[in-house]
Coordinates of C-alpha atoms and ligand atoms in Angstrom, one line a residue:
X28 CA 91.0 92.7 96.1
X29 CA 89.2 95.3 97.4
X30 CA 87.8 94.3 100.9
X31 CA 85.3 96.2 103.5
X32 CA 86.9 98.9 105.1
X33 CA 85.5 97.4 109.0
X34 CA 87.4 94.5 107.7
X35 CA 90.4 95.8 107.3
X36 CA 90.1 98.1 110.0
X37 CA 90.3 95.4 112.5
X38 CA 92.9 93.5 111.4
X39 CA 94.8 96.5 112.3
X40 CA 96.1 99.3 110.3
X41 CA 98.5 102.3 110.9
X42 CA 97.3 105.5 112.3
X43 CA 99.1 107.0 109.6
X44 CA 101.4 107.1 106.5
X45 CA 104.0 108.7 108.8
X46 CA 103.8 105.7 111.0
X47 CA 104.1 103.5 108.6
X48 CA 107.5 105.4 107.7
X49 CA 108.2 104.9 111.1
X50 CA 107.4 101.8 111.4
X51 CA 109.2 100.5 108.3
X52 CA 112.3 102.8 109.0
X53 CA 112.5 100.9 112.5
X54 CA 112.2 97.3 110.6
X55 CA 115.0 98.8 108.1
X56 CA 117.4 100.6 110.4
X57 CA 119.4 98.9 112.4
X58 CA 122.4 96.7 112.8
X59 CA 122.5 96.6 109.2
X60 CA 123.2 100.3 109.0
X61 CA 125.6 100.3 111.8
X62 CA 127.1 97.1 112.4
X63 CA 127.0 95.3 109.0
X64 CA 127.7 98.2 106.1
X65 CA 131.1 99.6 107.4
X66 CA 132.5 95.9 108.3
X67 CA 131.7 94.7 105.0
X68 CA 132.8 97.9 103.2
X69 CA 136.1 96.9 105.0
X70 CA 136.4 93.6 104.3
X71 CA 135.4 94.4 100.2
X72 CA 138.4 97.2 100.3
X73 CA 135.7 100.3 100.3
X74 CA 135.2 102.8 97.2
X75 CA 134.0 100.5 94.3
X76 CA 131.4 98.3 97.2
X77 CA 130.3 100.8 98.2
X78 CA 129.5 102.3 94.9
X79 CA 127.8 99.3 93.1
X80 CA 126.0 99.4 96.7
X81 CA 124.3 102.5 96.1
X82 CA 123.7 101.5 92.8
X83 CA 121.7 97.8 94.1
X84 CA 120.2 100.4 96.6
X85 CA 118.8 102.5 93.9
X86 CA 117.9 99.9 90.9
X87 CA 117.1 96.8 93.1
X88 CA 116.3 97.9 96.7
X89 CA 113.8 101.0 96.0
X90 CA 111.5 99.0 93.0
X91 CA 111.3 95.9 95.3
X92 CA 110.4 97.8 98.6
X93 CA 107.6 99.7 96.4
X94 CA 107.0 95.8 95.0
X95 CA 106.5 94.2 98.6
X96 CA 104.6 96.9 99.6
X97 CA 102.3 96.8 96.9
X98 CA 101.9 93.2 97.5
X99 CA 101.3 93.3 101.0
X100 CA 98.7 96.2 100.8
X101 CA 96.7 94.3 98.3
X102 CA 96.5 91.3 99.9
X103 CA 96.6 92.5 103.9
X104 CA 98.1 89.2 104.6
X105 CA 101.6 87.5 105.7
X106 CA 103.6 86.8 103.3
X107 CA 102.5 82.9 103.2
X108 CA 98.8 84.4 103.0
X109 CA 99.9 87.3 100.4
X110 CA 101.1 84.8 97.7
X111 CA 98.8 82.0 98.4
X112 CA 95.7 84.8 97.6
X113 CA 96.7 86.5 95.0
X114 CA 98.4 83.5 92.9
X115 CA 94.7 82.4 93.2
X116 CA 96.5 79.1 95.7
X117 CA 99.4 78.5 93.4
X118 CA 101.6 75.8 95.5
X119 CA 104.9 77.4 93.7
X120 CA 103.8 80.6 94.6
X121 CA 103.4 79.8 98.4
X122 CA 106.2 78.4 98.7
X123 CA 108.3 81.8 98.3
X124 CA 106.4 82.8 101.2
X125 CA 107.8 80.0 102.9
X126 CA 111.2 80.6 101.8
X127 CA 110.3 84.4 103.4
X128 CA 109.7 82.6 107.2
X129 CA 112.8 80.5 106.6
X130 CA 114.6 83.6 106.3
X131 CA 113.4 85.3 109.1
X132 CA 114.3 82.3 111.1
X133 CA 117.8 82.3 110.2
X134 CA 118.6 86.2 110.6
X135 CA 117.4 86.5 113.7
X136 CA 119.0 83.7 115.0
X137 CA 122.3 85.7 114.6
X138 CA 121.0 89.1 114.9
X139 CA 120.8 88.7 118.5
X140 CA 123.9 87.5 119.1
X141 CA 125.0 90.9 117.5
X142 CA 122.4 92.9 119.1
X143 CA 124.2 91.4 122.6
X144 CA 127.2 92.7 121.7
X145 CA 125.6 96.2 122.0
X146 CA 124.1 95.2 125.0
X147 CA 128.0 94.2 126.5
X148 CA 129.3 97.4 124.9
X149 CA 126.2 99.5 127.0
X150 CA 127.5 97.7 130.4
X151 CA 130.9 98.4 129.7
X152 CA 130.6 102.2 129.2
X153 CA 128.3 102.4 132.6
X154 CA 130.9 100.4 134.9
X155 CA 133.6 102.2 133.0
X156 CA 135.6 99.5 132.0
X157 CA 137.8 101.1 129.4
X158 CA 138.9 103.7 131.9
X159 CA 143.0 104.5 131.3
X160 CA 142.9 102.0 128.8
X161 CA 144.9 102.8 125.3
X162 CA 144.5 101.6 121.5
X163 CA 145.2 97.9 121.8
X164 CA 143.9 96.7 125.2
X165 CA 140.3 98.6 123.8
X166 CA 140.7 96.5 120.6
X167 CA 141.1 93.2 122.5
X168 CA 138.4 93.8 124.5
X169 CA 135.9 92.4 121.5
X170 CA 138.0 89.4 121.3
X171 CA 137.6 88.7 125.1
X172 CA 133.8 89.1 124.7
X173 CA 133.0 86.8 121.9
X174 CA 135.1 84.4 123.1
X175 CA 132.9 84.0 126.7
X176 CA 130.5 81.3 125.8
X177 CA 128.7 82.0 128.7
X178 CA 128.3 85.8 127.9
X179 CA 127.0 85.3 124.7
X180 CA 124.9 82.8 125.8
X181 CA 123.7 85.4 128.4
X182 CA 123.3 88.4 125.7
X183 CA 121.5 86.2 123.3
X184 CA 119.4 85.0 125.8
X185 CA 118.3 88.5 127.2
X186 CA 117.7 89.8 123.6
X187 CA 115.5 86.9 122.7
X188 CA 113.7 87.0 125.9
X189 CA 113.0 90.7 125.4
X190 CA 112.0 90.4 121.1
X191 CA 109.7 87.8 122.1
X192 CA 107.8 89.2 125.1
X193 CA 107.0 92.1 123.2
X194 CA 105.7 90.7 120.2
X195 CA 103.6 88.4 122.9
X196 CA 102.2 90.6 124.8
X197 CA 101.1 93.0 121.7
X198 CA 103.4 96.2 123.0
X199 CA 104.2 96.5 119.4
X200 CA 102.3 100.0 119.3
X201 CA 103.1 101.4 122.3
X202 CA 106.7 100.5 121.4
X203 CA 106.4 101.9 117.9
X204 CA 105.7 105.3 119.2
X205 CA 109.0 105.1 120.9
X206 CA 110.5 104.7 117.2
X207 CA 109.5 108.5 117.0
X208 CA 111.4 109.5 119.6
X209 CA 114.6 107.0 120.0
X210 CA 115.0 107.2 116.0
X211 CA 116.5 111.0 115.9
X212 CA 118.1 110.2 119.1
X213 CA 120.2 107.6 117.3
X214 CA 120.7 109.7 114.3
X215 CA 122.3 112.5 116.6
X216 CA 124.4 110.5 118.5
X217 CA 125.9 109.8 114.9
X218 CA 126.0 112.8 113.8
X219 CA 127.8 113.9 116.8
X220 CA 130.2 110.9 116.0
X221 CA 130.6 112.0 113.1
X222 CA 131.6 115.4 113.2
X223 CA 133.5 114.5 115.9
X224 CA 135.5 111.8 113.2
X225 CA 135.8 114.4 110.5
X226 CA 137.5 117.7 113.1
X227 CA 139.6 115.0 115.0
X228 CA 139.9 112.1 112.9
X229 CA 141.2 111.2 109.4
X230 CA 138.7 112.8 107.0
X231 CA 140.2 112.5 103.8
X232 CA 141.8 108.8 104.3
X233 CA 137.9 108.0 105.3
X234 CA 136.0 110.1 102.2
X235 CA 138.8 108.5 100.0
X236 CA 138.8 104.9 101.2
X237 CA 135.1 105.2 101.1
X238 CA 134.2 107.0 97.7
X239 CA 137.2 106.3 95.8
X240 CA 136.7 103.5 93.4
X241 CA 139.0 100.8 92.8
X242 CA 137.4 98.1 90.6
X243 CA 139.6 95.2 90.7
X244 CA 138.3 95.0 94.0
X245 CA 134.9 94.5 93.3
X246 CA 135.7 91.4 90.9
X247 CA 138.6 89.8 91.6
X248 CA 139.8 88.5 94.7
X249 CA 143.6 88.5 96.4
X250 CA 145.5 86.1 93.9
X251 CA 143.7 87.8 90.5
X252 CA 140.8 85.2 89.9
X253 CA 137.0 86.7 88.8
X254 CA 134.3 86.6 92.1
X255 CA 131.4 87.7 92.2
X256 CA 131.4 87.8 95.7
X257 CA 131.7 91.1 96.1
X258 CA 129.0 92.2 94.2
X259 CA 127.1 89.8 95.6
X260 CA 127.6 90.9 99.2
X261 CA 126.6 94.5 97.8
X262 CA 123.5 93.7 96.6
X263 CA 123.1 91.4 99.8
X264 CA 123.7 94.3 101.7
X265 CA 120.9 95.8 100.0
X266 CA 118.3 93.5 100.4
X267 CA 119.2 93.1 104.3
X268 CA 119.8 97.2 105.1
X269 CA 116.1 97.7 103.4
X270 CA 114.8 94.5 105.4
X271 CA 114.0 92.8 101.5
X272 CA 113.2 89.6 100.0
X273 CA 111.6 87.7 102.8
X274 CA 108.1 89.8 103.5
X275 CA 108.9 92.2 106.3
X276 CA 108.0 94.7 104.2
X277 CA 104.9 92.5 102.6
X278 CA 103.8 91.9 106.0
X279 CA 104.1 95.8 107.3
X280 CA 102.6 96.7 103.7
X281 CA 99.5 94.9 104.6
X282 CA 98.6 97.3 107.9
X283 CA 99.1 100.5 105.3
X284 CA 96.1 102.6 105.0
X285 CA 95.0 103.3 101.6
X286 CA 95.0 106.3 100.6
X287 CA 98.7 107.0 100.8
X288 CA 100.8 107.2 98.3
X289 CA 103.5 104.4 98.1
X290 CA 106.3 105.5 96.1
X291 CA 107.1 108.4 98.3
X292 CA 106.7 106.5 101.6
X293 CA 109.2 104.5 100.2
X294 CA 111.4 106.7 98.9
X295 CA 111.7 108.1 102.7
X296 CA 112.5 104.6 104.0
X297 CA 115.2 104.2 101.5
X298 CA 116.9 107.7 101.6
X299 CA 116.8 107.7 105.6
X300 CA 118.8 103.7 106.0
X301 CA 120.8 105.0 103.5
X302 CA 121.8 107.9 105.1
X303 CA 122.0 106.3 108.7
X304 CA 124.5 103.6 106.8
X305 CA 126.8 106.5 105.0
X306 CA 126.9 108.2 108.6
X307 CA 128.0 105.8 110.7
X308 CA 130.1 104.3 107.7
X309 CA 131.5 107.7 107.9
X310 CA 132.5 108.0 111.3
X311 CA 134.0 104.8 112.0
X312 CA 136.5 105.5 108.9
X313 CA 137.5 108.6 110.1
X314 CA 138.8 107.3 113.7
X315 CA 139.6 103.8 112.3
X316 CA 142.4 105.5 109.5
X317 CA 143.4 108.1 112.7
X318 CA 144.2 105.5 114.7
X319 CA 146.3 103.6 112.1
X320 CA 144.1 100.5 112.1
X321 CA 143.1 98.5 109.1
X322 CA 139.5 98.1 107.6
X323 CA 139.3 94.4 107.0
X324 CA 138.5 94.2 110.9
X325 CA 135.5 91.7 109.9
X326 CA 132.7 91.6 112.1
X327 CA 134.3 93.2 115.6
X328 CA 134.6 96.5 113.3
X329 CA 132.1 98.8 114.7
X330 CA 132.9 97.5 118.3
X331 CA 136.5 98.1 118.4
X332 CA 136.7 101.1 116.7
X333 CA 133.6 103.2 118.1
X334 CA 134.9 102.6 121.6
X335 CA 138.5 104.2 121.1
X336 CA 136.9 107.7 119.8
X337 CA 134.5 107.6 123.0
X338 CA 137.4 107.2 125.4
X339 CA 139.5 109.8 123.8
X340 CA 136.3 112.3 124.3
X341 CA 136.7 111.6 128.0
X342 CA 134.1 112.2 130.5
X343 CA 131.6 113.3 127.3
X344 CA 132.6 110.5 125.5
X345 CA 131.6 107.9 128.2
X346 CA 128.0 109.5 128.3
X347 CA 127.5 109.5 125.3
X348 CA 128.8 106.0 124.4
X349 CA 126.1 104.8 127.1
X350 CA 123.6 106.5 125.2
X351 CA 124.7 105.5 121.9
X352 CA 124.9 101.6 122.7
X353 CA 121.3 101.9 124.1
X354 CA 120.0 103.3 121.3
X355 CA 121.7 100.9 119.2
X356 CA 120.2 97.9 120.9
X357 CA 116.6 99.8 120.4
X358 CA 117.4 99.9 116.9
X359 CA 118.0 96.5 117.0
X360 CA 115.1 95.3 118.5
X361 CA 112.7 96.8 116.1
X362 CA 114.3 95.2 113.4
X363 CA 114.7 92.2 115.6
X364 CA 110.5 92.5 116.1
X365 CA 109.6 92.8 112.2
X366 CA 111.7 89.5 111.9
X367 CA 109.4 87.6 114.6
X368 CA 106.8 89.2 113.4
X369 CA 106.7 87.6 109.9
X370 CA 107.2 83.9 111.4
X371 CA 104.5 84.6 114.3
X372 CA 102.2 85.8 111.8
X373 CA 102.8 82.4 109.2
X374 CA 102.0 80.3 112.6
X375 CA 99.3 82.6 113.5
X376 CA 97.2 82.5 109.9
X377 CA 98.6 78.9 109.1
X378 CA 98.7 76.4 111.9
X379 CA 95.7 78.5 113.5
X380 CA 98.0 79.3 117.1
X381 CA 96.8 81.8 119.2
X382 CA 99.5 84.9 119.5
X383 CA 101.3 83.6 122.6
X384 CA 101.7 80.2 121.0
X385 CA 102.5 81.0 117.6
X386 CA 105.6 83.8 118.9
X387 CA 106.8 80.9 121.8
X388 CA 107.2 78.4 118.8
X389 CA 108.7 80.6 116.2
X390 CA 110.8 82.5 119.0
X391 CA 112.3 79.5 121.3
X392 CA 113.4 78.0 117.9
X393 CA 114.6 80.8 116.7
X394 CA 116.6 81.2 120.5
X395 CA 117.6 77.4 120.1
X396 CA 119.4 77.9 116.3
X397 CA 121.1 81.0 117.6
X398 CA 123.1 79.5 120.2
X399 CA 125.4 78.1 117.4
X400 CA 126.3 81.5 116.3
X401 CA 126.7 82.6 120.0
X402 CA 129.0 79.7 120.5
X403 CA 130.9 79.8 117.1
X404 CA 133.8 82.4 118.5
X405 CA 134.5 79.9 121.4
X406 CA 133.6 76.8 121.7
X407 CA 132.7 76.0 118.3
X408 CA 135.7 77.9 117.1
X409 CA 136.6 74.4 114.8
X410 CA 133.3 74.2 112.9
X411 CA 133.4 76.0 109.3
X412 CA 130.2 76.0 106.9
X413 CA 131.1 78.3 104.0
X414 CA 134.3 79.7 102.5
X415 CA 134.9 83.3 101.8
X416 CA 136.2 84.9 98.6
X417 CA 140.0 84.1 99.0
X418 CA 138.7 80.1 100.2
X419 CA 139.2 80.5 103.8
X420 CA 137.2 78.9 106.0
X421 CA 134.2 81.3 107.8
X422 CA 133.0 80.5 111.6
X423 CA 129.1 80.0 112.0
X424 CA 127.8 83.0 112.5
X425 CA 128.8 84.3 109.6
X426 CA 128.4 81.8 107.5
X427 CA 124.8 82.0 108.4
X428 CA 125.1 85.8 107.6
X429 CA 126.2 84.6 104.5
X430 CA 123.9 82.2 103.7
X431 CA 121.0 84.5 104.6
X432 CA 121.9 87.7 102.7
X433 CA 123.8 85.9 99.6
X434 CA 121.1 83.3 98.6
X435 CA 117.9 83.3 100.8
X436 CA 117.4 86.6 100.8
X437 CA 118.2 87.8 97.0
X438 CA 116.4 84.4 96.0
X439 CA 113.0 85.5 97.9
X440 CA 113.9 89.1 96.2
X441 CA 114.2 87.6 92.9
X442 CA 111.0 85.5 93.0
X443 CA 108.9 88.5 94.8
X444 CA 110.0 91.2 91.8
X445 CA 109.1 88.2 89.3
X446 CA 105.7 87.2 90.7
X447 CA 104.5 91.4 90.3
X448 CA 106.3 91.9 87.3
X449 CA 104.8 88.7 85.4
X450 CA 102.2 87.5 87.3
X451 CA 100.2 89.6 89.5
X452 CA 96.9 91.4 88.2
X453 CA 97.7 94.3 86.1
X454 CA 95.1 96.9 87.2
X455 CA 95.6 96.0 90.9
X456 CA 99.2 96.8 91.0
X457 CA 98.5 99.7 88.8
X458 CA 95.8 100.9 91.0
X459 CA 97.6 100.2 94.5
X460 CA 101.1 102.2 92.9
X461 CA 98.7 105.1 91.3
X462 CA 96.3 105.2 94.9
X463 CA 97.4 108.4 96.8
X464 CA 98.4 110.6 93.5
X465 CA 100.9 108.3 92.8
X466 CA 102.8 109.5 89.3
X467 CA 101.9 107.2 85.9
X468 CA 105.3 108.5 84.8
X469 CA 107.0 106.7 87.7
X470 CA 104.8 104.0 87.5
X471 CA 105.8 103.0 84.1
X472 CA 109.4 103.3 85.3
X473 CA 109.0 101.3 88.3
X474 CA 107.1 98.4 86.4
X475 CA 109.7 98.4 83.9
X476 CA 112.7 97.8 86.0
X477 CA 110.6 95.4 88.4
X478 CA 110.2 93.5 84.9
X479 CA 113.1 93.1 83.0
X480 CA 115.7 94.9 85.8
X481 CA 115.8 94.1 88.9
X482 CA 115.2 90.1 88.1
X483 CA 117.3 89.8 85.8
X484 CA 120.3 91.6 87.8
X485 CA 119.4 89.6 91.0
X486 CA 119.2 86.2 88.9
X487 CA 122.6 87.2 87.1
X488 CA 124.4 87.5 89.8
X489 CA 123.6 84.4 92.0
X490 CA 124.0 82.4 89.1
X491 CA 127.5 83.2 89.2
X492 CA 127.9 83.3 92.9
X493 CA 126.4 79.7 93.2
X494 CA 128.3 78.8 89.9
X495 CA 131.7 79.9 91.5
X496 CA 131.3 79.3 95.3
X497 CA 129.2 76.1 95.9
X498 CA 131.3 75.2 93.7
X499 CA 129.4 74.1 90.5
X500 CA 131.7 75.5 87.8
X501 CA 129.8 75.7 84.5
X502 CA 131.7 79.1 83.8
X503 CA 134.7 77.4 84.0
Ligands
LIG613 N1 117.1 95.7 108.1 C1 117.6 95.3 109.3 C2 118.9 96.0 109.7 O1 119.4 96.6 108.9 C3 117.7 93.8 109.4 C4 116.5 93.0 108.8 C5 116.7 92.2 107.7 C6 115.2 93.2 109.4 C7 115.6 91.6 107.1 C8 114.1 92.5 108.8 C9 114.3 91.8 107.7 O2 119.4 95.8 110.8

């Protein structure tokens, strides 16, 4: 696979292994971190989820980010491209690229709608809207803002607008440098959140609730039956916290110089979302258990409870909140790029569009499938897709959520660790893991789970998920 260094070169690659950290660490962190891992934590009753999520995060998450990487530095293609060249054209194979664009479609049609919640929460804090305001009229601002069909609309509109301008126009770089700087900034406005949480808040109802295992809760749901759900949505969690299973990582893999060494970069990516997720997890439980509320707060949880520590800060408080919101909606929109990114790409190498085409196509249709989620609190309030654990009835946007962490996402996952482990050249991968002093020990360890592991586990479990909740019952 080896081709020309001036090949490669312009194509484009990363200035170095550190901003390839960055760069990957800004696909991976996010709303995931932030938004998704304490509301979910919540909703799954804490301890046990989030235990068997560290667990996906270390057996699952880590060998398939080294996997995609891998693949995407030996091929220095999307992820269409990637499987199509080294399966020597294999339709089958091609297809889980596919599967990989289709995914990308889907989450960012709903991560924008999220990522304009952070936008209304930034606007808030800088016309001071929650000024005087106490515990409840704070909380019921989030259901006033969802249910504004014209303000989501607006939100999701300006967060499209922006994600797709700037993968037009090629800022990419300049904005990756930003990562550098906006990435710590983020990381301290947490940090200050959270030791703010753990001086003033409820520290050991928040280190219990989150560490404390209880593990009926991660199998059986609230009238006693087995789901897998839970586990599920913990090893879903993983794949979409690490930005896995549908060739972000493949496609950022491909710009990676080679001499450096991709276990550790890896290891990096994975140890700093994982510490972003614990952080903010964290905090929020601290002020959410001082302030007497419950964690099942589904998807509002970050934005209700975030907001009540800031205004008891006062004048501080507002400041930082401002900040904090802004640097959210940065996050976002580097994650929000790397999912373009991997559809603009596809169009780009496989329909043969220029840039500006290939992003309009992929990004207008991505804007068009969003407005469903951005309508599904209001006027589409009626319509229901998929059920949750206990068989009530979830609202679009999450059942999209659902649809892309619990299947499409593992399912890519599944066929990308099966296609290295069973099918991809043996002294390529070997070579690509071992190229910057890689370890053989690791190596070996690596190849092993990416084998007989971390298949296996994914393929497990969404047997049982599908078996139970689309309803097949062969278990039964
Ligand atoms: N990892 C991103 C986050 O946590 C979301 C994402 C998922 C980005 C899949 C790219 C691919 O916010």
């Amino acid at each position: 696979m080896s081709q020309p260094r001036g090949e490669i070169e312009k194509r484009g690659l990363w200035s170095s292994g550190l901003m390839f950290i960055l760069a990957a660490a800004g696909s991976a962190i996010g709303l995931g971190n932030v938004w998704r891992f304490p509301y979910i934590t919540g909703t799954y009753g804490g301890g046990a989820f989030v235990i068997f999520y560290l667990g996906c995060v270390l057996v699952v998450g880590y060998p398939l980010l080294v996997t995609e990487v891998v693949i995407g530095r030996s091929a220095r293609k999307n992820p269409v491209g990637a499987f199509k060249t080294l399966s020597r054209e294999n339709k089958f194979w091609t297809l889980v690229g596919f599967l990989g664009i289709l995914s990308g479609f889907v989450i960012l049609s709903y991560y924008s709608v999220i990522a304009g919640w952070t936008l209304d929460y930034f606007v808030k804090f800088v016309t001071n809207d929650f000024a005087g305001k106490g515990r409840d009229e704070i909380i019921s601002a989030f259901n006033q803002m969802i249910s504004d069909p014209a303000r989501q609309l607006t939100w999701h509109s300006i967060f499209m607008g922006a994600t797709i301008g700037i993968v037009i126009f090629g800022i990419k770089e300049g904005l990756e440098r930003w990562i550098e700087i906006l990435m710590p900034l983020l990381f301290l406005s947490l940090l200050i959140l959270l030791v703010y949480g753990l001086v003033r808040g409820d520290a050991v109802g928040a280190l219990r609730f989150l560490f404390e295992p209880d593990w009926k809760k991660l199998v059986l749901t609230k009238s006693g039956e087995f789901t897998p759900r839970p586990m599920m949505e913990a090893m879903g969690q993983a794949f979409f916290s690490l930005s896995l299973g549908m060739g972000a990582m493949i496609t950022y893999g491909s710009y990676l110089g080679d001499e450096v060494r991709i276990s550790r970069a890896s290891a990096m990516i994975v140890f700093l979302d994982t510490l972003i997720a614990l952080v903010a997890g964290i905090a929020i439980y601290t002020i959410l258990f001082a302030n007497k509320l419950a964690p099942a707060q589904g998807p509002g949880l970050t934005f209700k409870v975030l907001p009540l520590a800031f205004v008891q800060m006062g004048g501080v408080g507002r400041v930082l909140a401002i900040c904090f919101f802004l640097l959210l909606a940065f996050a976002a929109l580097t994650s929000a790029i790397s999912l373009l990114e991997v559809v603009t790409a596809f169009f780009i190498d496989d329909l043969k569009l220029s840039r500006r085409w290939a992003t309009l196509l992929g990004g207008v249709g991505i804007y068009l499938l969003g407005i469903f989620s951005a309508l599904s609190y209001n006027l589409l309030k009626g319509v229901h897709i998929f059920r949750d654990k206990d068989g009530n009835p979830m609202p679009v946007l999450d059942s999209l959520d659902l649809l892309a962490t619990n299947y499409l996402l593992p399912i890519g996952g599944f066929f990308i660790a099966f296609f290295l482990g069973w099918f991809m050249d043996k002294v390529e991968k070997k070579r690509q893991f071992l190229e910057g002093k890689g370890s053989e020990r690791l190596y070996k360890i690596w190849h092993f789970l990416i084998r007989y592991i971390t298949p296996v586990l994914v393929f497990i479990l969404l047997v049982f998920e599908i078996d139970k909740h689309l309803g097949l019952g062969i278990f039964e």
